GROMACS .gro file of C-alpha atoms in nm:
model
  365
    1UNK     CA    1  -3.183  -4.407  -5.312
    2UNK     CA    2  -2.837  -4.175  -5.324
    3UNK     CA    3  -2.641  -4.041  -5.028
    4UNK     CA    4  -2.795  -3.690  -4.991
    5UNK     CA    5  -2.445  -3.424  -4.928
    6UNK     CA    6  -2.605  -3.348  -4.605
    7UNK     CA    7  -2.600  -3.732  -4.478
    8UNK     CA    8  -2.270  -3.779  -4.645
    9UNK     CA    9  -2.139  -3.447  -4.417
   10UNK     CA   10  -2.307  -3.659  -4.122
   11UNK     CA   11  -2.139  -3.943  -4.166
   12UNK     CA   12  -1.854  -3.818  -4.241
   13UNK     CA   13  -1.834  -3.517  -3.992
   14UNK     CA   14  -2.035  -3.696  -3.716
   15UNK     CA   15  -2.239  -3.358  -3.803
   16UNK     CA   16  -2.582  -3.234  -3.715
   17UNK     CA   17  -2.703  -3.003  -4.020
   18UNK     CA   18  -2.914  -2.709  -3.894
   19UNK     CA   19  -3.035  -2.373  -3.981
   20UNK     CA   20  -2.774  -2.105  -3.940
   21UNK     CA   21  -2.704  -1.717  -3.942
   22UNK     CA   22  -2.484  -1.636  -4.311
   23UNK     CA   23  -2.129  -1.487  -4.228
   24UNK     CA   24  -2.296  -1.112  -4.179
   25UNK     CA   25  -2.519  -1.206  -3.925
   26UNK     CA   26  -2.811  -1.251  -4.109
   27UNK     CA   27  -3.039  -1.527  -3.976
   28UNK     CA   28  -3.273  -1.736  -4.197
   29UNK     CA   29  -3.657  -1.794  -4.109
   30UNK     CA   30  -3.711  -2.002  -3.773
   31UNK     CA   31  -3.388  -2.021  -3.754
   32UNK     CA   32  -3.352  -2.105  -3.384
   33UNK     CA   33  -3.050  -1.943  -3.304
   34UNK     CA   34  -3.014  -1.685  -2.997
   35UNK     CA   35  -2.904  -1.360  -3.026
   36UNK     CA   36  -2.494  -1.347  -3.028
   37UNK     CA   37  -2.343  -1.346  -2.670
   38UNK     CA   38  -1.959  -1.318  -2.591
   39UNK     CA   39  -1.822  -1.703  -2.702
   40UNK     CA   40  -1.474  -1.676  -2.856
   41UNK     CA   41  -1.426  -1.606  -3.129
   42UNK     CA   42  -1.171  -1.833  -3.407
   43UNK     CA   43  -0.878  -1.653  -3.549
   44UNK     CA   44  -0.553  -1.717  -3.681
   45UNK     CA   45  -0.720  -1.977  -3.917
   46UNK     CA   46  -0.463  -2.221  -4.008
   47UNK     CA   47  -0.650  -2.528  -4.363
   48UNK     CA   48  -0.359  -2.807  -4.372
   49UNK     CA   49  -0.335  -3.168  -4.479
   50UNK     CA   50  -0.518  -3.066  -4.818
   51UNK     CA   51  -0.639  -3.382  -4.999
   52UNK     CA   52  -0.887  -3.327  -5.342
   53UNK     CA   53  -1.141  -3.404  -5.119
   54UNK     CA   54  -0.999  -3.373  -4.749
   55UNK     CA   55  -0.814  -3.092  -4.517
   56UNK     CA   56  -0.768  -2.997  -4.162
   57UNK     CA   57  -0.854  -2.735  -4.009
   58UNK     CA   58  -0.694  -2.562  -3.689
   59UNK     CA   59  -0.775  -2.161  -3.505
   60UNK     CA   60  -0.709  -2.032  -3.189
   61UNK     CA   61  -0.938  -1.895  -2.916
   62UNK     CA   62  -0.958  -1.633  -2.651
   63UNK     CA   63  -0.953  -1.843  -2.301
   64UNK     CA   64  -1.238  -1.689  -2.183
   65UNK     CA   65  -1.599  -1.898  -2.201
   66UNK     CA   66  -1.394  -2.146  -2.403
   67UNK     CA   67  -1.496  -2.444  -2.162
   68UNK     CA   68  -1.890  -2.330  -2.282
   69UNK     CA   69  -1.808  -2.400  -2.644
   70UNK     CA   70  -2.021  -2.730  -2.761
   71UNK     CA   71  -1.958  -2.678  -3.169
   72UNK     CA   72  -1.842  -2.531  -3.469
   73UNK     CA   73  -2.037  -2.366  -3.751
   74UNK     CA   74  -1.789  -2.357  -4.088
   75UNK     CA   75  -1.898  -2.219  -4.352
   76UNK     CA   76  -1.763  -2.329  -4.641
   77UNK     CA   77  -1.780  -2.216  -5.018
   78UNK     CA   78  -1.677  -2.225  -5.358
   79UNK     CA   79  -1.468  -1.879  -5.377
   80UNK     CA   80  -1.656  -1.766  -5.685
   81UNK     CA   81  -1.978  -1.805  -5.447
   82UNK     CA   82  -1.821  -1.639  -5.116
   83UNK     CA   83  -2.147  -1.391  -5.150
   84UNK     CA   84  -2.389  -1.637  -5.241
   85UNK     CA   85  -2.455  -1.823  -4.877
   86UNK     CA   86  -2.770  -1.715  -4.824
   87UNK     CA   87  -3.038  -1.985  -4.809
   88UNK     CA   88  -3.208  -2.049  -5.151
   89UNK     CA   89  -3.480  -2.272  -4.990
   90UNK     CA   90  -3.544  -2.278  -4.590
   91UNK     CA   91  -3.466  -2.639  -4.499
   92UNK     CA   92  -3.155  -2.684  -4.703
   93UNK     CA   93  -2.848  -2.554  -4.487
   94UNK     CA   94  -2.548  -2.426  -4.645
   95UNK     CA   95  -2.286  -2.451  -4.334
   96UNK     CA   96  -2.154  -2.750  -4.153
   97UNK     CA   97  -2.184  -2.818  -3.812
   98UNK     CA   98  -1.928  -3.016  -3.605
   99UNK     CA   99  -1.923  -3.099  -3.242
  100UNK     CA  100  -1.665  -2.927  -3.047
  101UNK     CA  101  -1.383  -3.165  -3.078
  102UNK     CA  102  -0.980  -3.131  -3.054
  103UNK     CA  103  -0.844  -2.950  -3.320
  104UNK     CA  104  -0.715  -2.981  -3.557
  105UNK     CA  105  -1.025  -3.129  -3.719
  106UNK     CA  106  -1.091  -3.286  -4.049
  107UNK     CA  107  -1.330  -3.202  -4.258
  108UNK     CA  108  -1.402  -3.481  -4.515
  109UNK     CA  109  -1.672  -3.558  -4.827
  110UNK     CA  110  -1.687  -3.580  -5.177
  111UNK     CA  111  -2.013  -3.438  -5.177
  112UNK     CA  112  -1.925  -3.117  -5.127
  113UNK     CA  113  -1.504  -3.114  -5.181
  114UNK     CA  114  -1.414  -3.099  -5.575
  115UNK     CA  115  -1.016  -3.136  -5.607
  116UNK     CA  116  -0.807  -2.810  -5.784
  117UNK     CA  117  -1.113  -2.629  -5.676
  118UNK     CA  118  -1.073  -2.291  -5.436
  119UNK     CA  119  -1.318  -2.215  -5.085
  120UNK     CA  120  -1.299  -1.985  -4.882
  121UNK     CA  121  -1.373  -2.084  -4.524
  122UNK     CA  122  -1.495  -1.897  -4.189
  123UNK     CA  123  -1.577  -1.992  -3.866
  124UNK     CA  124  -1.779  -1.930  -3.572
  125UNK     CA  125  -1.784  -2.089  -3.190
  126UNK     CA  126  -2.205  -2.231  -3.050
  127UNK     CA  127  -2.255  -2.322  -2.741
  128UNK     CA  128  -2.610  -2.536  -2.761
  129UNK     CA  129  -2.852  -2.429  -2.467
  130UNK     CA  130  -3.098  -2.655  -2.291
  131UNK     CA  131  -3.415  -2.559  -2.549
  132UNK     CA  132  -3.176  -2.603  -2.811
  133UNK     CA  133  -3.114  -2.258  -2.891
  134UNK     CA  134  -2.771  -2.208  -3.019
  135UNK     CA  135  -2.576  -1.871  -2.862
  136UNK     CA  136  -2.273  -1.795  -3.118
  137UNK     CA  137  -1.967  -1.591  -3.177
  138UNK     CA  138  -1.868  -1.388  -3.465
  139UNK     CA  139  -1.734  -1.536  -3.753
  140UNK     CA  140  -1.363  -1.535  -3.820
  141UNK     CA  141  -1.200  -1.402  -4.063
  142UNK     CA  142  -1.240  -1.565  -4.418
  143UNK     CA  143  -0.988  -1.775  -4.538
  144UNK     CA  144  -0.890  -1.885  -4.894
  145UNK     CA  145  -0.760  -2.211  -4.995
  146UNK     CA  146  -0.742  -2.476  -5.263
  147UNK     CA  147  -0.745  -2.827  -5.238
  148UNK     CA  148  -0.566  -3.070  -5.439
  149UNK     CA  149  -0.499  -3.257  -5.740
  150UNK     CA  150  -0.583  -3.663  -5.756
  151UNK     CA  151  -0.318  -3.874  -5.575
  152UNK     CA  152  -0.130  -4.195  -5.722
  153UNK     CA  153  -0.457  -4.343  -5.468
  154UNK     CA  154  -0.740  -4.194  -5.692
  155UNK     CA  155  -0.537  -4.248  -6.001
  156UNK     CA  156  -0.491  -4.598  -5.915
  157UNK     CA  157  -0.860  -4.631  -5.935
  158UNK     CA  158  -0.914  -4.472  -6.244
  159UNK     CA  159  -0.646  -4.724  -6.381
  160UNK     CA  160  -0.864  -5.003  -6.269
  161UNK     CA  161  -1.154  -4.834  -6.397
  162UNK     CA  162  -0.957  -4.822  -6.710
  163UNK     CA  163  -0.795  -5.176  -6.771
  164UNK     CA  164  -1.206  -5.323  -6.737
  165UNK     CA  165  -1.309  -5.161  -7.085
  166UNK     CA  166  -0.949  -5.183  -7.270
  167UNK     CA  167  -1.037  -5.466  -7.485
  168UNK     CA  168  -0.782  -5.654  -7.657
  169UNK     CA  169  -0.503  -5.576  -7.810
  170UNK     CA  170  -0.390  -5.508  -8.136
  171UNK     CA  171  -0.044  -5.493  -8.317
  172UNK     CA  172   0.085  -5.094  -8.403
  173UNK     CA  173   0.448  -4.974  -8.560
  174UNK     CA  174   0.380  -4.587  -8.553
  175UNK     CA  175   0.341  -4.328  -8.322
  176UNK     CA  176   0.180  -4.045  -8.530
  177UNK     CA  177   0.107  -3.625  -8.448
  178UNK     CA  178  -0.146  -3.438  -8.665
  179UNK     CA  179  -0.088  -3.055  -8.676
  180UNK     CA  180  -0.182  -2.770  -8.965
  181UNK     CA  181   0.134  -2.709  -9.218
  182UNK     CA  182   0.203  -2.387  -9.021
  183UNK     CA  183   0.346  -2.617  -8.718
  184UNK     CA  184   0.569  -2.769  -8.898
  185UNK     CA  185   0.686  -2.461  -9.087
  186UNK     CA  186   0.763  -2.252  -8.779
  187UNK     CA  187   0.920  -2.594  -8.577
  188UNK     CA  188   1.148  -2.578  -8.851
  189UNK     CA  189   1.235  -2.259  -8.883
  190UNK     CA  190   1.252  -2.134  -8.479
  191UNK     CA  191   1.301  -2.489  -8.323
  192UNK     CA  192   1.588  -2.589  -8.506
  193UNK     CA  193   1.376  -2.871  -8.664
  194UNK     CA  194   1.297  -3.016  -8.317
  195UNK     CA  195   0.863  -3.023  -8.196
  196UNK     CA  196   0.890  -2.902  -7.855
  197UNK     CA  197   0.706  -2.998  -7.543
  198UNK     CA  198   0.421  -2.804  -7.442
  199UNK     CA  199   0.217  -2.732  -7.110
  200UNK     CA  200  -0.078  -3.027  -7.122
  201UNK     CA  201  -0.394  -2.852  -7.130
  202UNK     CA  202  -0.717  -2.864  -6.912
  203UNK     CA  203  -0.922  -3.159  -7.070
  204UNK     CA  204  -0.992  -3.523  -6.914
  205UNK     CA  205  -1.035  -3.537  -6.494
  206UNK     CA  206  -1.047  -3.190  -6.309
  207UNK     CA  207  -0.802  -3.349  -6.070
  208UNK     CA  208  -0.598  -3.468  -6.324
  209UNK     CA  209  -0.217  -3.382  -6.180
  210UNK     CA  210  -0.054  -3.300  -6.495
  211UNK     CA  211  -0.336  -3.097  -6.606
  212UNK     CA  212  -0.187  -2.711  -6.660
  213UNK     CA  213   0.136  -2.876  -6.527
  214UNK     CA  214   0.315  -3.195  -6.695
  215UNK     CA  215   0.508  -3.063  -7.030
  216UNK     CA  216   0.466  -3.314  -7.346
  217UNK     CA  217   0.447  -3.378  -7.720
  218UNK     CA  218   0.110  -3.518  -7.817
  219UNK     CA  219   0.107  -3.836  -7.991
  220UNK     CA  220  -0.146  -4.082  -8.114
  221UNK     CA  221  -0.113  -4.444  -8.210
  222UNK     CA  222  -0.484  -4.628  -8.247
  223UNK     CA  223  -0.506  -4.809  -8.558
  224UNK     CA  224  -0.818  -4.907  -8.808
  225UNK     CA  225  -0.874  -5.224  -8.697
  226UNK     CA  226  -0.932  -5.360  -9.072
  227UNK     CA  227  -0.623  -5.227  -9.212
  228UNK     CA  228  -0.355  -5.196  -8.829
  229UNK     CA  229  -0.250  -4.859  -8.988
  230UNK     CA  230  -0.317  -4.526  -8.851
  231UNK     CA  231  -0.683  -4.377  -8.953
  232UNK     CA  232  -0.703  -4.081  -9.236
  233UNK     CA  233  -0.873  -3.896  -9.042
  234UNK     CA  234  -0.796  -3.620  -8.786
  235UNK     CA  235  -0.936  -3.307  -8.591
  236UNK     CA  236  -0.587  -3.181  -8.504
  237UNK     CA  237  -0.469  -3.102  -8.882
  238UNK     CA  238  -0.393  -3.255  -9.216
  239UNK     CA  239  -0.034  -3.263  -9.199
  240UNK     CA  240   0.083  -3.604  -8.994
  241UNK     CA  241   0.431  -3.644  -8.862
  242UNK     CA  242   0.523  -4.003  -8.817
  243UNK     CA  243   0.791  -4.156  -8.603
  244UNK     CA  244   0.850  -4.558  -8.594
  245UNK     CA  245   0.704  -4.697  -8.208
  246UNK     CA  246   1.050  -4.817  -8.157
  247UNK     CA  247   1.238  -4.444  -8.115
  248UNK     CA  248   0.998  -4.330  -7.871
  249UNK     CA  249   0.948  -4.615  -7.680
  250UNK     CA  250   1.181  -4.927  -7.607
  251UNK     CA  251   1.346  -5.027  -7.255
  252UNK     CA  252   1.476  -4.672  -7.217
  253UNK     CA  253   1.148  -4.621  -7.180
  254UNK     CA  254   0.923  -4.534  -6.852
  255UNK     CA  255   0.532  -4.539  -6.906
  256UNK     CA  256   0.308  -4.430  -6.654
  257UNK     CA  257  -0.111  -4.389  -6.676
  258UNK     CA  258  -0.212  -4.025  -6.680
  259UNK     CA  259  -0.622  -4.021  -6.701
  260UNK     CA  260  -0.911  -4.180  -6.799
  261UNK     CA  261  -1.240  -3.985  -6.924
  262UNK     CA  262  -1.496  -3.947  -7.190
  263UNK     CA  263  -1.691  -3.626  -7.320
  264UNK     CA  264  -2.065  -3.716  -7.261
  265UNK     CA  265  -2.007  -4.003  -7.564
  266UNK     CA  266  -2.002  -4.370  -7.553
  267UNK     CA  267  -1.621  -4.412  -7.636
  268UNK     CA  268  -1.367  -4.311  -7.366
  269UNK     CA  269  -1.007  -4.197  -7.384
  270UNK     CA  270  -0.684  -4.316  -7.166
  271UNK     CA  271  -0.382  -4.092  -7.140
  272UNK     CA  272  -0.030  -4.212  -7.103
  273UNK     CA  273   0.260  -4.026  -7.071
  274UNK     CA  274   0.638  -4.182  -7.202
  275UNK     CA  275   0.901  -4.026  -7.038
  276UNK     CA  276   1.283  -4.093  -7.120
  277UNK     CA  277   1.443  -4.233  -6.765
  278UNK     CA  278   1.572  -4.007  -6.605
  279UNK     CA  279   1.426  -3.726  -6.814
  280UNK     CA  280   1.254  -3.396  -6.632
  281UNK     CA  281   0.932  -3.524  -6.707
  282UNK     CA  282   1.036  -3.929  -6.577
  283UNK     CA  283   1.098  -3.742  -6.274
  284UNK     CA  284   0.785  -3.530  -6.270
  285UNK     CA  285   0.558  -3.824  -6.342
  286UNK     CA  286   0.773  -4.085  -6.064
  287UNK     CA  287   0.603  -3.847  -5.814
  288UNK     CA  288   0.227  -3.798  -5.913
  289UNK     CA  289   0.112  -4.089  -6.177
  290UNK     CA  290   0.128  -4.476  -6.141
  291UNK     CA  291   0.375  -4.676  -6.365
  292UNK     CA  292   0.331  -4.931  -6.584
  293UNK     CA  293   0.500  -5.241  -6.712
  294UNK     CA  294   0.614  -5.173  -7.043
  295UNK     CA  295   0.599  -5.536  -7.104
  296UNK     CA  296   0.268  -5.603  -6.957
  297UNK     CA  297  -0.044  -5.356  -6.929
  298UNK     CA  298  -0.430  -5.336  -7.042
  299UNK     CA  299  -0.287  -4.982  -7.275
  300UNK     CA  300   0.032  -4.982  -7.474
  301UNK     CA  301   0.344  -5.237  -7.431
  302UNK     CA  302   0.669  -5.284  -7.606
  303UNK     CA  303   0.808  -5.640  -7.613
  304UNK     CA  304   1.106  -5.780  -7.752
  305UNK     CA  305   1.002  -6.089  -8.006
  306UNK     CA  306   1.294  -6.336  -8.201
  307UNK     CA  307   1.518  -6.004  -8.120
  308UNK     CA  308   1.251  -5.732  -8.327
  309UNK     CA  309   1.058  -5.498  -8.054
  310UNK     CA  310   0.680  -5.549  -8.134
  311UNK     CA  311   0.446  -5.335  -8.020
  312UNK     CA  312   0.035  -5.324  -7.859
  313UNK     CA  313  -0.213  -5.099  -7.788
  314UNK     CA  314  -0.596  -5.133  -7.663
  315UNK     CA  315  -0.906  -5.186  -7.873
  316UNK     CA  316  -1.131  -5.045  -7.692
  317UNK     CA  317  -1.016  -4.663  -7.582
  318UNK     CA  318  -0.855  -4.404  -7.763
  319UNK     CA  319  -0.523  -4.357  -7.625
  320UNK     CA  320  -0.357  -4.021  -7.595
  321UNK     CA  321   0.002  -4.031  -7.526
  322UNK     CA  322   0.252  -3.800  -7.421
  323UNK     CA  323   0.589  -3.796  -7.510
  324UNK     CA  324   0.855  -3.544  -7.243
  325UNK     CA  325   1.160  -3.451  -7.477
  326UNK     CA  326   1.181  -3.278  -7.746
  327UNK     CA  327   1.153  -3.463  -8.072
  328UNK     CA  328   1.324  -3.355  -8.414
  329UNK     CA  329   1.110  -3.394  -8.719
  330UNK     CA  330   1.448  -3.598  -8.907
  331UNK     CA  331   1.348  -3.952  -8.714
  332UNK     CA  332   0.995  -3.972  -8.950
  333UNK     CA  333   0.845  -3.838  -9.208
  334UNK     CA  334   0.556  -3.497  -9.251
  335UNK     CA  335   0.272  -3.580  -9.492
  336UNK     CA  336  -0.061  -3.471  -9.602
  337UNK     CA  337  -0.324  -3.703  -9.474
  338UNK     CA  338  -0.621  -3.814  -9.733
  339UNK     CA  339  -0.892  -3.773  -9.504
  340UNK     CA  340  -1.144  -3.517  -9.359
  341UNK     CA  341  -1.035  -3.319  -9.072
  342UNK     CA  342  -1.272  -3.400  -8.803
  343UNK     CA  343  -1.363  -3.161  -8.544
  344UNK     CA  344  -1.603  -3.293  -8.332
  345UNK     CA  345  -1.362  -3.545  -8.195
  346UNK     CA  346  -1.092  -3.265  -8.083
  347UNK     CA  347  -0.994  -3.310  -7.691
  348UNK     CA  348  -0.825  -2.970  -7.661
  349UNK     CA  349  -0.950  -2.834  -7.301
  350UNK     CA  350  -1.256  -3.089  -7.300
  351UNK     CA  351  -1.489  -3.118  -6.979
  352UNK     CA  352  -1.518  -3.498  -6.855
  353UNK     CA  353  -1.854  -3.596  -6.814
  354UNK     CA  354  -1.897  -3.619  -6.453
  355UNK     CA  355  -2.208  -3.794  -6.463
  356UNK     CA  356  -2.055  -4.139  -6.626
  357UNK     CA  357  -2.041  -4.415  -6.400
  358UNK     CA  358  -1.716  -4.606  -6.643
  359UNK     CA  359  -1.484  -4.323  -6.592
  360UNK     CA  360  -1.544  -4.133  -6.281
  361UNK     CA  361  -1.433  -4.264  -5.928
  362UNK     CA  362  -1.598  -4.144  -5.564
  363UNK     CA  363  -1.412  -3.797  -5.511
  364UNK     CA  364  -1.498  -3.445  -5.620
  365UNK     CA  365  -1.535  -3.436  -5.958
   0.00000   0.00000   0.00000
């Protein structure tokens, strides 16, 4: 059977789960916690080494009665729920109970920590008595912190999962971007004919380090199996900018893996980032994303055959390509598509399915 949140806590922290009073001192039924005595109250709480599913915590304490401390009680809540830390059920603990180990102490566990999420934390010291009851200090002050994005290690795990389902490679010749006519008119009138990078929205994995941070221009490159050309349908507008693949993707371009997700559907999306070598976008990605070999990867390749650049894309995933520099409309063509505008395929701020076994990794969603 799946590991319960309490079992995960015990495994990661050597914690024991008991019923505790909340920060206001209200005891749950049958609490077994003794009346408060003078144990040192933690103060000057410090949070460090924050990752997407762990952090280190330390604090200062007065020396008085310090040798009586046997346990720490840690009250950890998502920030939006910081006032709802009462027990919902008598047997469901909402606190972490750790043996009094040297500080700083690592709190780790994907059952209760998610990436890029704001939390509140407060701490008490406790002394376990012979009869099993606890004497506890007052609660410390409440500290707020935010967990981090996925690291390269986590993204590499996502990358490996995406490689499994990428499928065979099909040829492509153009990148394309669909928008409304007004978008292209505005680009011509206000940006000197150059499409400008914009900040990526929050679609995809919650821990993705590019969401809300990386600036770029979204392009598509998937082709129809029977024609080898871009599909005529699009969720993003009836006007399409097409540009020859080699103008964006060539040996002077670095390619990075950005994300892998689905939206409660059978098909999956892979986000790739194309950044001109040495550009600000390239520097951003180099620090945060796994880099791909442009000639040899499972998603999008660029190689030379008989003096001509040849391009291939994965058949079984939908590729979303972010180009990090401005792109002049004069480098391609803009024309109206003949197909339908399928809004159901839009990925704008789309939420990832946290239950999909294909595209999730074993850290917080």
